[in-house]
Coordinates of C-alpha atoms in Angstrom, one line a residue:
X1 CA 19.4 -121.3 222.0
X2 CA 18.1 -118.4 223.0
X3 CA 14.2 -117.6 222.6
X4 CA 11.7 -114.6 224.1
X5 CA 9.1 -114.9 226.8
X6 CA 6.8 -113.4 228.7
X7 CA 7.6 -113.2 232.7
X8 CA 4.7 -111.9 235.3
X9 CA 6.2 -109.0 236.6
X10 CA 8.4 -107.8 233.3
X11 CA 8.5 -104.5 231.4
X12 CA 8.7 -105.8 227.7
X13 CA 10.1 -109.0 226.5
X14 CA 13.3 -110.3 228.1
X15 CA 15.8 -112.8 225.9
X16 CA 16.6 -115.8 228.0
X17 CA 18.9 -119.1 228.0
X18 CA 17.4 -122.3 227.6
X19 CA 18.2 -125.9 227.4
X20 CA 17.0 -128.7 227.5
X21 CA 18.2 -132.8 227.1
X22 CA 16.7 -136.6 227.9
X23 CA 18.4 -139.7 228.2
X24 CA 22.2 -139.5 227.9
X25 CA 21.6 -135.6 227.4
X26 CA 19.2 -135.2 231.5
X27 CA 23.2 -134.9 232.5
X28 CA 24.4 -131.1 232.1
X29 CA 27.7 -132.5 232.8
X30 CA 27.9 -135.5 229.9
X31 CA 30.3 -135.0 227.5
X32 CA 28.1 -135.2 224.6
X33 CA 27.0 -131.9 225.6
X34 CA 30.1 -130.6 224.5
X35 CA 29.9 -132.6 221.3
X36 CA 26.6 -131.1 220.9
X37 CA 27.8 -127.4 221.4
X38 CA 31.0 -128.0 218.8
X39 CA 28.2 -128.5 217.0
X40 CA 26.6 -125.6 217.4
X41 CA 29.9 -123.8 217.3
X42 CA 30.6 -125.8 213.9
X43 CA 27.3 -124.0 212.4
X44 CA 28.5 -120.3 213.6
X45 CA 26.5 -120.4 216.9
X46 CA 28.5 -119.4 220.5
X47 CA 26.5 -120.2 223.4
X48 CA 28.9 -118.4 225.3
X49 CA 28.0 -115.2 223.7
X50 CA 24.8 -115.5 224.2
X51 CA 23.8 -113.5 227.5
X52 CA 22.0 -116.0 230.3
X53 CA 19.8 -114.0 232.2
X54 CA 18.8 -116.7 235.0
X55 CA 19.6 -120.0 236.6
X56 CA 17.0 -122.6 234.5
X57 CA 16.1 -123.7 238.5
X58 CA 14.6 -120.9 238.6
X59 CA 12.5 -120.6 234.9
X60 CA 12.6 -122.1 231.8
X61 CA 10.7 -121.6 228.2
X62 CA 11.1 -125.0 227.0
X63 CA 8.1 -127.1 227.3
X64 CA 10.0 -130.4 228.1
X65 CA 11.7 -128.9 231.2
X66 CA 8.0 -126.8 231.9
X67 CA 6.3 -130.3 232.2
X68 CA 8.8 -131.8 234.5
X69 CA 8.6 -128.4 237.0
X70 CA 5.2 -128.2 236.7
X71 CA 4.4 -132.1 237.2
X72 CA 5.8 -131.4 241.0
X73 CA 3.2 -129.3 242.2
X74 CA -0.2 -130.2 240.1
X75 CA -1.3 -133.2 239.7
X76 CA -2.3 -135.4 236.0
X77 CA -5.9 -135.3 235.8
X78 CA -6.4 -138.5 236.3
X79 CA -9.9 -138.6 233.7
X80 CA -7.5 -137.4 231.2
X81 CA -4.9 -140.2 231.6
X82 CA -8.2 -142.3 231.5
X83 CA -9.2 -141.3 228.4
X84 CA -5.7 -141.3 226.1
X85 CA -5.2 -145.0 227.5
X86 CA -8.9 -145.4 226.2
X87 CA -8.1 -144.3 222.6
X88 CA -4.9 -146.6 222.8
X89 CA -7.5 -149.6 223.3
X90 CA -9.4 -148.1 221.3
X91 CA -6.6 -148.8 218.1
X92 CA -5.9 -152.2 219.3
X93 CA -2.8 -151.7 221.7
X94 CA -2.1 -152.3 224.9
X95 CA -1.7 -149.4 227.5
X96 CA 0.1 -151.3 229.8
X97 CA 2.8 -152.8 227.1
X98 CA 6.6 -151.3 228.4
X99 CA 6.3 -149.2 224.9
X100 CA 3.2 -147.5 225.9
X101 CA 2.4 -147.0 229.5
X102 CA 4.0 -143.8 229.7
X103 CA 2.2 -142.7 226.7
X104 CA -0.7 -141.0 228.7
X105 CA 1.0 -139.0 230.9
X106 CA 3.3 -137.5 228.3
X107 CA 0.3 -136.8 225.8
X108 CA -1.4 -135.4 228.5
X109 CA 1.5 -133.3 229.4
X110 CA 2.6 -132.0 226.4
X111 CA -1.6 -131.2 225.8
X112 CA -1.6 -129.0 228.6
X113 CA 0.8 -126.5 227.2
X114 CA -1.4 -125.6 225.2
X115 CA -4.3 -125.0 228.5
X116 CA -4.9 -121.1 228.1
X117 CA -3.1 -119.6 231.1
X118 CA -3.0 -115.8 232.9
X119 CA -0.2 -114.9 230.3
X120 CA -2.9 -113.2 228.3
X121 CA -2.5 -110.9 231.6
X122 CA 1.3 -110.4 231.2
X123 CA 0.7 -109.5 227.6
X124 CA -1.9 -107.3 227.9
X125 CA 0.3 -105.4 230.3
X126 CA 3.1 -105.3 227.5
X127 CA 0.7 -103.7 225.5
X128 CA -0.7 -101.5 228.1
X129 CA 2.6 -100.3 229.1
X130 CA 4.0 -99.3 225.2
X131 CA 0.8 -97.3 224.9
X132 CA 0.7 -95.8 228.8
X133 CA -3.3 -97.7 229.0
X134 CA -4.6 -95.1 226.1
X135 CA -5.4 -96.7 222.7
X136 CA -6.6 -95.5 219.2
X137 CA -6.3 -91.3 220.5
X138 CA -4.8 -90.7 217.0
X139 CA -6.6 -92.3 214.7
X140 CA -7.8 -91.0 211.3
X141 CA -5.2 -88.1 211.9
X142 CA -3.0 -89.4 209.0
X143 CA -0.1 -91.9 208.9
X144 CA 3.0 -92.4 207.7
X145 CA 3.8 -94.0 203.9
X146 CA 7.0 -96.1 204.8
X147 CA 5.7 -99.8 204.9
X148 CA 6.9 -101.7 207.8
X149 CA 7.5 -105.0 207.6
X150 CA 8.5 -108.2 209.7
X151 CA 8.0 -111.7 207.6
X152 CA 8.9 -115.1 208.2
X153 CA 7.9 -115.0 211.7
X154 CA 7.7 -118.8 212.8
X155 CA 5.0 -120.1 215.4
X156 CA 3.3 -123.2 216.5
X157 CA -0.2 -124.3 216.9
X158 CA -2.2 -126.9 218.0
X159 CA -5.5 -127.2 215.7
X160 CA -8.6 -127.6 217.6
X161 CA -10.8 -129.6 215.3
X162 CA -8.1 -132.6 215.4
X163 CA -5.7 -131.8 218.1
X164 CA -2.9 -131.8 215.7
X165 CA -0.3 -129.8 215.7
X166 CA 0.0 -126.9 212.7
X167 CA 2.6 -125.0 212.4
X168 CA 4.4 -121.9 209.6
X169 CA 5.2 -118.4 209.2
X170 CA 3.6 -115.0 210.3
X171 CA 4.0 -112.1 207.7
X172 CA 3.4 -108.7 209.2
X173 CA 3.3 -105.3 207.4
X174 CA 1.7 -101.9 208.8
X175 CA 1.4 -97.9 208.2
X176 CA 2.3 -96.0 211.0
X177 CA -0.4 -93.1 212.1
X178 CA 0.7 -89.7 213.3
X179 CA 1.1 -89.9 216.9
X180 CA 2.0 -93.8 216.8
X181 CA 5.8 -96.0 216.9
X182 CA 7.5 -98.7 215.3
X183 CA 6.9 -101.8 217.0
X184 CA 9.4 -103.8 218.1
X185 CA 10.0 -107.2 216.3
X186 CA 10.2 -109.5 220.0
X187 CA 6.8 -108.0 221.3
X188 CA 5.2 -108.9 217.6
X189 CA 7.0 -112.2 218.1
X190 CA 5.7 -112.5 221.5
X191 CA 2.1 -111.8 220.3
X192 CA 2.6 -114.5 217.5
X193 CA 3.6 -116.8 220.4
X194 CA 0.6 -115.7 222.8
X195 CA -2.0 -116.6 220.2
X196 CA -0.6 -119.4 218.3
X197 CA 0.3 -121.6 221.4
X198 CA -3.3 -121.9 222.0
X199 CA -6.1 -124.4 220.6
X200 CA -6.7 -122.8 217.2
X201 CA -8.1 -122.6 214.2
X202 CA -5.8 -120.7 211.3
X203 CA -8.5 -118.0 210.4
X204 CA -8.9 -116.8 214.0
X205 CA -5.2 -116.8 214.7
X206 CA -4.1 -114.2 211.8
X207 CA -7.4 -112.0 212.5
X208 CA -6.4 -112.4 216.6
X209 CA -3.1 -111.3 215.5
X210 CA -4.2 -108.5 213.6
X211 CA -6.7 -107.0 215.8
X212 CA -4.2 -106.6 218.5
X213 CA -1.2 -104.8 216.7
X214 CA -3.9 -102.5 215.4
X215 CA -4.6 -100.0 218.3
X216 CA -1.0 -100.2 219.0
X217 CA 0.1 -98.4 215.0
X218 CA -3.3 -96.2 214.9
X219 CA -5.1 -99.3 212.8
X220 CA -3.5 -99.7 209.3
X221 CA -2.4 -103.4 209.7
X222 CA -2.2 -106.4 207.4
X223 CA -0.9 -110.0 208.4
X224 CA -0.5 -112.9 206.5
X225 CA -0.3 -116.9 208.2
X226 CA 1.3 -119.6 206.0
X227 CA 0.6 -122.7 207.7
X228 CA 1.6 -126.5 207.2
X229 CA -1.1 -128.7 208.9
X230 CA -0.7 -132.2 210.1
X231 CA -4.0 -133.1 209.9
X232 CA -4.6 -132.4 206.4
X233 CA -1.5 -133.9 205.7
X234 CA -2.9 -136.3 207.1
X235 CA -5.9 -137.2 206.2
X236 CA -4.9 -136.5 202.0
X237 CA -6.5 -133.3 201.4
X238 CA -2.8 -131.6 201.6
X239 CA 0.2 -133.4 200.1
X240 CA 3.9 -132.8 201.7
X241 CA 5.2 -129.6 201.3
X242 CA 2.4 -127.8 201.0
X243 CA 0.2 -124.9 202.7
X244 CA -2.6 -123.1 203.5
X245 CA -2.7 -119.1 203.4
X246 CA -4.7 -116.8 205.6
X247 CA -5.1 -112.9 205.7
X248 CA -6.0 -110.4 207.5
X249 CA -6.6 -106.9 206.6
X250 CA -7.3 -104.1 208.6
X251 CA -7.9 -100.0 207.8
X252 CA -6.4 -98.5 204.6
X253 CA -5.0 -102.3 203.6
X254 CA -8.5 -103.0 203.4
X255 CA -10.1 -100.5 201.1
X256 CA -6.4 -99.9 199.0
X257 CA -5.8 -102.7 196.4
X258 CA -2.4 -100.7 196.3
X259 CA -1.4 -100.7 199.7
X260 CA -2.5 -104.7 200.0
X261 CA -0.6 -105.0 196.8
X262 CA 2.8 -104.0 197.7
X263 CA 2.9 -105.9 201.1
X264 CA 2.1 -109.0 199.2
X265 CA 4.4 -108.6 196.3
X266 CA 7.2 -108.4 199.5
X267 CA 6.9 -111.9 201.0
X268 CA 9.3 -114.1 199.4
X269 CA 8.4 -116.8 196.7
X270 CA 11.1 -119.3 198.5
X271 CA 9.2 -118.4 202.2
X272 CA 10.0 -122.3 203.4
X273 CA 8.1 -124.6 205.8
X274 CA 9.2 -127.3 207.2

């Protein structure tokens, strides 16, 4: 229950409490919500331990609950709404059948959480404030052999060929240069978030995700995507279960076979997407 995200006038990454419920579950009161936390409870998780650090009036990370704040003060494009109920015809239905009609206005929703947004702001301020605004001063001074790592690092996407959702794990691994810190796992998280919940194409996302931890460790990065995508699922060309792999390589994990060898010989075999 508890996720990381970006607010406009933070210093880092802040944890925050989030929920979110439709039908029987809109009512924070119903007791199925306390079915639902026994639950929880059941599988080793205590809400109540988990530290809430605002009212969800006043901001919330889940989507769902983002679309119904949001839909108070701007408007569905109406061309938009137009144009899903168009494809619905289109396949043969009916737009107006009980089913359907509010199709549009929750694809269009859920479609515009993925609209790029002046968070690339807030997280270039994260960036600029771990650094103090001066990149790349040390490189080629060295760095440090210890391999970091962070793996299994789960994001979402939304691939813009077929607006279809794609989704998988983030490996990280970097050197760090003389002069240079760890990083810590929530702002890499954050910058998995940033560029994944974007339009995107797989190749772009692990190079974007590369590129931007690199001033930040003095440039010695490598990052690996594993990726399920629905529409290669699909369309055949992937079965169930499967996935495609990206890399990215960046300074000594470039020109070292060595160096590119031990981070991949560090992901796990059993690395599992859903």
């Amino acid at each position: 229950m508890e996720s990381y995200s970006l607010g406009s006038n933070h210093k880092g990454v802040m944890g925050i409490l989030v929920s979110s419920g439709s039908g029987v579950f809109e009512n924070k009161d119903a007791n199925l919500w306390a079915d639902f936390f026994g639950l929880l409870q059941f599988r080793g998780i205590d809400k109540d331990k988990i530290h809430d650090k605002g009212s969800m009036d006043d901001q919330c990370w889940c989507p769902s609950l983002s679309s119904k704040v949001s839909s108070k003060n701007e408007e569905l494009n109406p061309a938009m709404l137009t144009a899903v109920a168009s494809i619905l015809k289109s396949l043969g239905e009916d737009p107006t059948r009980k089913e359907l009609e509010g199709t549009p206005a929750r694809y269009t929703k859920w479609l515009m959480n993925f609209k790029c947004s002046s968070i690339e702001r807030a997280l270039n301020c994260s960036l600029g404030i771990r650094t103090n605004g001066v990149l790349n001063t040390n490189w080629g001074l060295g760095f440090h052999e210890k391999l970091h790592l962070e793996l299994n690092m789960p994001f979402l996407s939304q691939c813009e060929h077929h607006l279809l959702p794609f989704h998988g794990v983030v490996h990280i691994g970097y050197f760090i240069s003389k002069g240079f810190h760890p990083i810590e796992k929530t702002l890499l998280q954050s910058i998995v978030h940033f560029y994944g919940f974007k339009l995107q194409v797989q190749e772009r996302l692990t190079k974007q995700i590369a590129e931007t931890i690199s001033p930040l460790i003095g440039g010695n990065v490598i990052v690996v995507v594993e990726a399920s995508h629905t529409c290669m699922i699909s369309r055949g060309i992937e079965k169930f279960g499967s996935n495609t792999a990206t890399i990215a390589t960046l300074g000594c994990f470039y020109t070292d076979l060595g160096a590119r060898t031990s981070f991949l010989e560090s992901i796990p075999n059993d690395t599992y997407i859903s």
